[in-house]
XYZ file of C-alpha atoms in Angstrom:
312
model
C 48.635 41.552 143.738
C 51.074 38.822 143.421
C 54.705 39.390 144.485
C 57.040 39.874 141.409
C 59.506 37.481 143.281
C 56.909 34.679 143.394
C 55.377 35.321 139.971
C 59.238 35.116 138.661
C 59.738 31.623 140.806
C 56.360 30.339 139.485
C 57.237 30.728 135.823
C 60.618 29.524 136.276
C 59.187 26.415 137.864
C 56.853 25.940 135.060
C 59.523 26.155 132.563
C 61.394 23.518 134.489
C 58.401 21.537 134.520
C 57.853 21.681 130.624
C 61.605 21.297 129.938
C 61.581 18.101 132.176
C 59.091 16.585 130.281
C 60.364 13.847 127.961
C 60.025 13.960 123.998
C 57.865 11.709 122.251
C 59.787 9.549 120.590
C 59.264 9.102 116.721
C 57.562 5.809 116.803
C 55.050 6.780 119.484
C 54.557 10.223 117.695
C 53.818 8.137 114.370
C 51.277 5.597 115.953
C 49.476 8.258 117.460
C 49.042 10.336 114.229
C 47.596 6.809 112.640
C 45.248 6.654 115.249
C 44.049 9.867 114.582
C 43.695 9.586 110.917
C 40.176 7.712 109.997
C 41.370 5.668 106.740
C 44.599 4.754 108.701
C 42.538 3.560 111.927
C 40.201 1.844 109.567
C 43.114 0.358 107.606
C 44.483 -0.845 111.272
C 41.471 -2.570 112.273
C 41.101 -4.222 108.942
C 44.534 -5.830 108.819
C 44.380 -6.256 112.573
C 41.428 -8.514 112.368
C 42.865 -10.142 109.312
C 46.144 -10.932 111.020
C 44.534 -12.068 114.121
C 42.464 -14.454 112.280
C 45.773 -15.914 110.467
C 47.838 -16.011 113.589
C 44.884 -17.925 115.403
C 43.832 -20.052 112.660
C 44.640 -23.407 114.285
C 42.539 -22.393 117.406
C 39.715 -20.636 115.774
C 39.245 -22.452 112.428
C 36.233 -24.908 112.736
C 38.520 -27.414 110.790
C 41.886 -28.181 109.142
C 40.794 -27.757 105.850
C 43.980 -29.757 104.765
C 43.281 -32.898 107.145
C 41.860 -35.400 104.628
C 40.233 -37.302 107.801
C 38.166 -34.084 108.311
C 36.902 -33.757 104.673
C 33.956 -35.210 103.365
C 33.414 -35.168 99.777
C 29.819 -35.661 99.943
C 29.843 -31.966 101.591
C 31.471 -30.327 98.353
C 30.204 -27.280 96.965
C 27.622 -26.616 99.776
C 25.902 -23.248 99.523
C 26.904 -20.190 102.258
C 24.826 -21.542 105.344
C 24.490 -24.882 104.201
C 24.539 -27.956 106.656
C 26.644 -31.257 106.309
C 24.910 -34.730 106.795
C 26.406 -34.698 110.113
C 24.756 -31.109 111.329
C 27.634 -28.809 110.986
C 26.864 -25.640 109.400
C 29.283 -23.874 106.789
C 28.818 -20.191 107.102
C 30.634 -19.462 104.013
C 29.703 -22.855 102.360
C 32.184 -25.423 101.038
C 34.641 -25.855 97.943
C 34.729 -28.864 95.590
C 36.664 -31.121 98.164
C 34.073 -30.651 101.034
C 36.374 -28.035 102.957
C 34.876 -25.329 105.224
C 35.682 -21.965 103.437
C 36.002 -20.123 106.677
C 38.736 -22.329 107.498
C 40.231 -22.403 104.344
C 40.367 -18.612 104.144
C 42.186 -18.553 107.424
C 44.734 -20.847 106.742
C 45.126 -19.326 103.309
C 45.570 -16.083 104.979
C 48.726 -17.329 107.168
C 50.339 -18.346 103.567
C 49.456 -15.094 102.021
C 50.712 -13.194 104.842
C 53.739 -14.819 105.492
C 54.862 -15.050 102.223
C 54.388 -11.424 101.786
C 56.020 -10.110 105.040
C 59.202 -12.459 104.488
C 59.700 -11.525 101.118
C 59.336 -7.926 101.878
C 61.582 -8.066 105.070
C 64.456 -10.056 102.918
C 64.068 -7.597 100.049
C 64.265 -4.327 102.102
C 67.570 -5.649 103.803
C 69.091 -6.526 100.322
C 67.816 -3.248 98.657
C 68.591 -1.005 101.614
C 72.326 -2.335 101.997
C 72.795 -1.829 98.260
C 71.345 1.691 98.332
C 73.083 2.892 101.151
C 76.459 1.442 99.817
C 75.721 2.970 96.380
C 75.163 6.445 97.723
C 78.010 6.229 99.978
C 80.490 5.002 97.704
C 79.689 7.036 94.658
C 81.278 7.563 91.316
C 81.537 4.525 89.245
C 80.309 2.268 91.975
C 77.098 4.029 92.060
C 76.947 4.215 88.311
C 77.228 0.318 87.869
C 74.945 -0.407 90.644
C 71.878 1.968 89.310
C 71.960 0.821 86.131
C 71.581 -2.688 87.387
C 68.456 -1.250 89.335
C 67.380 0.677 86.343
C 67.418 -2.823 84.355
C 65.784 -4.358 86.803
C 62.734 -1.865 86.884
C 62.640 -1.929 83.214
C 60.761 -5.234 83.475
C 57.472 -5.930 84.841
C 57.838 -7.748 88.165
C 55.414 -10.599 87.131
C 57.594 -11.495 84.243
C 60.728 -11.736 86.326
C 58.884 -13.868 88.786
C 57.262 -16.215 86.381
C 61.055 -16.801 84.745
C 62.405 -17.420 88.184
C 59.086 -19.742 89.095
C 59.590 -21.528 85.709
C 63.282 -22.253 86.927
C 62.741 -22.966 90.671
C 59.296 -24.581 90.734
C 56.876 -24.338 93.257
C 56.927 -23.819 96.797
C 57.082 -20.998 99.704
C 60.691 -20.717 99.449
C 60.737 -20.573 95.764
C 58.301 -17.767 95.480
C 59.875 -15.984 98.281
C 63.039 -15.976 96.302
C 60.902 -14.673 93.270
C 59.479 -12.030 95.391
C 62.742 -10.751 96.898
C 64.204 -10.729 93.072
C 61.207 -8.488 92.185
C 61.385 -6.040 94.946
C 64.668 -5.394 95.958
C 65.375 -2.540 93.291
C 62.494 -0.618 94.737
C 64.163 -0.419 97.987
C 67.766 0.477 96.865
C 66.176 3.042 94.467
C 64.342 4.789 97.326
C 67.320 4.436 99.781
C 70.097 5.576 97.524
C 68.041 8.868 96.836
C 67.408 9.785 100.438
C 71.355 8.478 101.558
C 72.530 11.094 98.596
C 70.995 13.841 100.342
C 71.976 12.743 103.997
C 75.771 12.397 102.654
C 76.032 15.891 102.173
C 75.086 17.239 105.146
C 77.465 18.176 107.966
C 77.052 15.226 110.373
C 78.220 12.985 107.912
C 81.169 15.029 107.016
C 82.165 15.449 110.927
C 81.842 11.744 111.162
C 84.316 10.855 108.332
C 86.626 13.626 109.941
C 86.400 11.471 113.118
C 87.902 8.685 110.979
C 85.048 6.488 112.055
C 84.549 3.271 109.966
C 82.281 3.188 107.117
C 80.052 0.887 108.143
C 79.627 2.757 111.195
C 78.749 5.947 109.467
C 76.211 4.132 106.781
C 74.387 1.963 109.417
C 74.398 3.998 112.533
C 74.177 7.651 111.093
C 72.813 7.655 107.682
C 70.320 4.984 107.743
C 68.465 6.276 110.806
C 67.801 9.586 108.734
C 66.582 7.580 105.441
C 64.064 5.303 107.243
C 60.608 7.743 106.882
C 60.683 7.116 103.231
C 61.755 3.426 103.400
C 58.951 2.821 105.988
C 56.209 3.820 103.483
C 57.805 2.097 100.556
C 57.998 -1.108 102.727
C 54.428 -0.962 103.646
C 53.268 -0.704 100.034
C 55.452 -3.124 98.954
C 54.180 -5.745 101.556
C 50.607 -5.407 99.591
C 52.054 -5.515 96.318
C 53.885 -9.059 97.346
C 50.895 -10.344 98.615
C 48.922 -9.445 95.422
C 51.674 -10.565 93.029
C 51.880 -13.959 94.942
C 48.115 -14.164 94.759
C 48.359 -13.534 91.145
C 50.833 -16.261 90.623
C 49.184 -18.858 92.476
C 46.113 -17.985 90.708
C 47.977 -18.563 87.220
C 48.778 -22.162 89.096
C 52.537 -21.524 88.933
C 53.018 -20.042 92.463
C 52.107 -22.221 95.602
C 51.273 -25.910 95.324
C 47.913 -27.125 96.385
C 49.376 -28.425 99.634
C 50.244 -25.063 100.733
C 47.297 -22.934 99.317
C 47.249 -19.053 99.569
C 44.107 -16.863 98.945
C 45.268 -16.578 95.329
C 44.782 -20.573 94.887
C 41.776 -20.750 96.656
C 40.146 -18.071 94.260
C 41.908 -20.242 91.294
C 40.170 -23.201 92.568
C 36.545 -21.969 92.371
C 37.023 -19.826 89.058
C 35.577 -22.412 87.000
C 32.625 -22.683 88.969
C 31.523 -19.022 88.734
C 29.180 -19.619 85.964
C 27.413 -22.591 86.973
C 26.532 -20.585 90.274
C 29.086 -21.863 92.881
C 30.442 -18.207 93.035
C 30.921 -18.246 96.893
C 34.140 -20.606 96.398
C 36.177 -17.746 94.499
C 34.120 -14.701 95.759
C 34.969 -15.049 99.933
C 38.668 -15.433 99.229
C 38.459 -12.803 96.787
C 36.788 -10.593 99.151
C 39.376 -11.480 101.993
C 42.239 -10.798 99.918
C 40.764 -7.382 98.658
C 40.362 -6.264 102.392
C 43.915 -7.129 103.192
C 45.214 -5.268 100.384
C 42.975 -2.205 100.884
C 43.991 -2.281 104.658
C 47.600 -2.396 104.132
C 47.539 0.332 101.573
C 45.224 2.658 103.716
C 48.084 2.288 106.351
C 50.597 2.863 103.828
C 48.831 6.381 102.399
C 48.675 7.547 106.060
C 52.316 6.932 106.862
C 53.153 8.671 103.402
C 51.383 11.933 104.592
C 52.479 11.868 108.093
C 56.094 10.887 107.573
C 56.296 13.926 104.640
C 58.869 16.428 105.757
C 57.023 19.003 103.744
C 53.807 18.544 105.419
C 52.908 21.315 107.713
C 52.626 20.844 110.970
């Protein structure tokens, strides 16, 4: 029979071992939860592959699809698996200009992802700052800012983007500005709702009683506790920004021909679908669909994982 003193010492030592184990960070815990979610893991794999293809396009792409010296108009509209006169095989076919669709899609991914990420990041910074300030200030300031947000959200995003692009013209920087204008209000509304809850908590009152600067209270104490819903919204808005940019480019008012995205690649082959050259639009369209689905799968999983009412 074990000595009670030895058993007590063993239990005490075990308790110290458990207590000494460092707590898992929220970021690591969220990532592990994503890996254990089948749909999220599928989204991570799809998005990761497409992101790598975009980043490594200059290295992996068979040709630079926008270097005129590498193009041959005689290779235009070759079917998938077709060979050029020089013996080069085009696995996804070519477009009307003789561009290899594999290369064009990889370069188009670069533009689409860049526009989506940059516009979402800028809109996040602007919208988050406005939402936090609105909730913290309260009163008339909050009412005025939220009425502006309501007016912004009452108009379709594509209509606002169309108006701005009609004024600014085409270009990557122009469409990023247009997408920022259409998105900042979503972040402001989301953050303001979370910040209103946090502003009534005891730690905010304690920070105010210590006469901490307002900027410190807002960004060092309030903002970290508003991040979970903000992360979910940001993930969804990246997918929406990519889709909206593709729509605008498809309509011919987004990006110029010299900086094509997936939307413009789809538009280039749309008129040839009825003639049987489906692949010019089909493969860029499938790539865009996979990118949007992959990001949305991650966003849906994050919404469940970061839900404070989620059991367990």
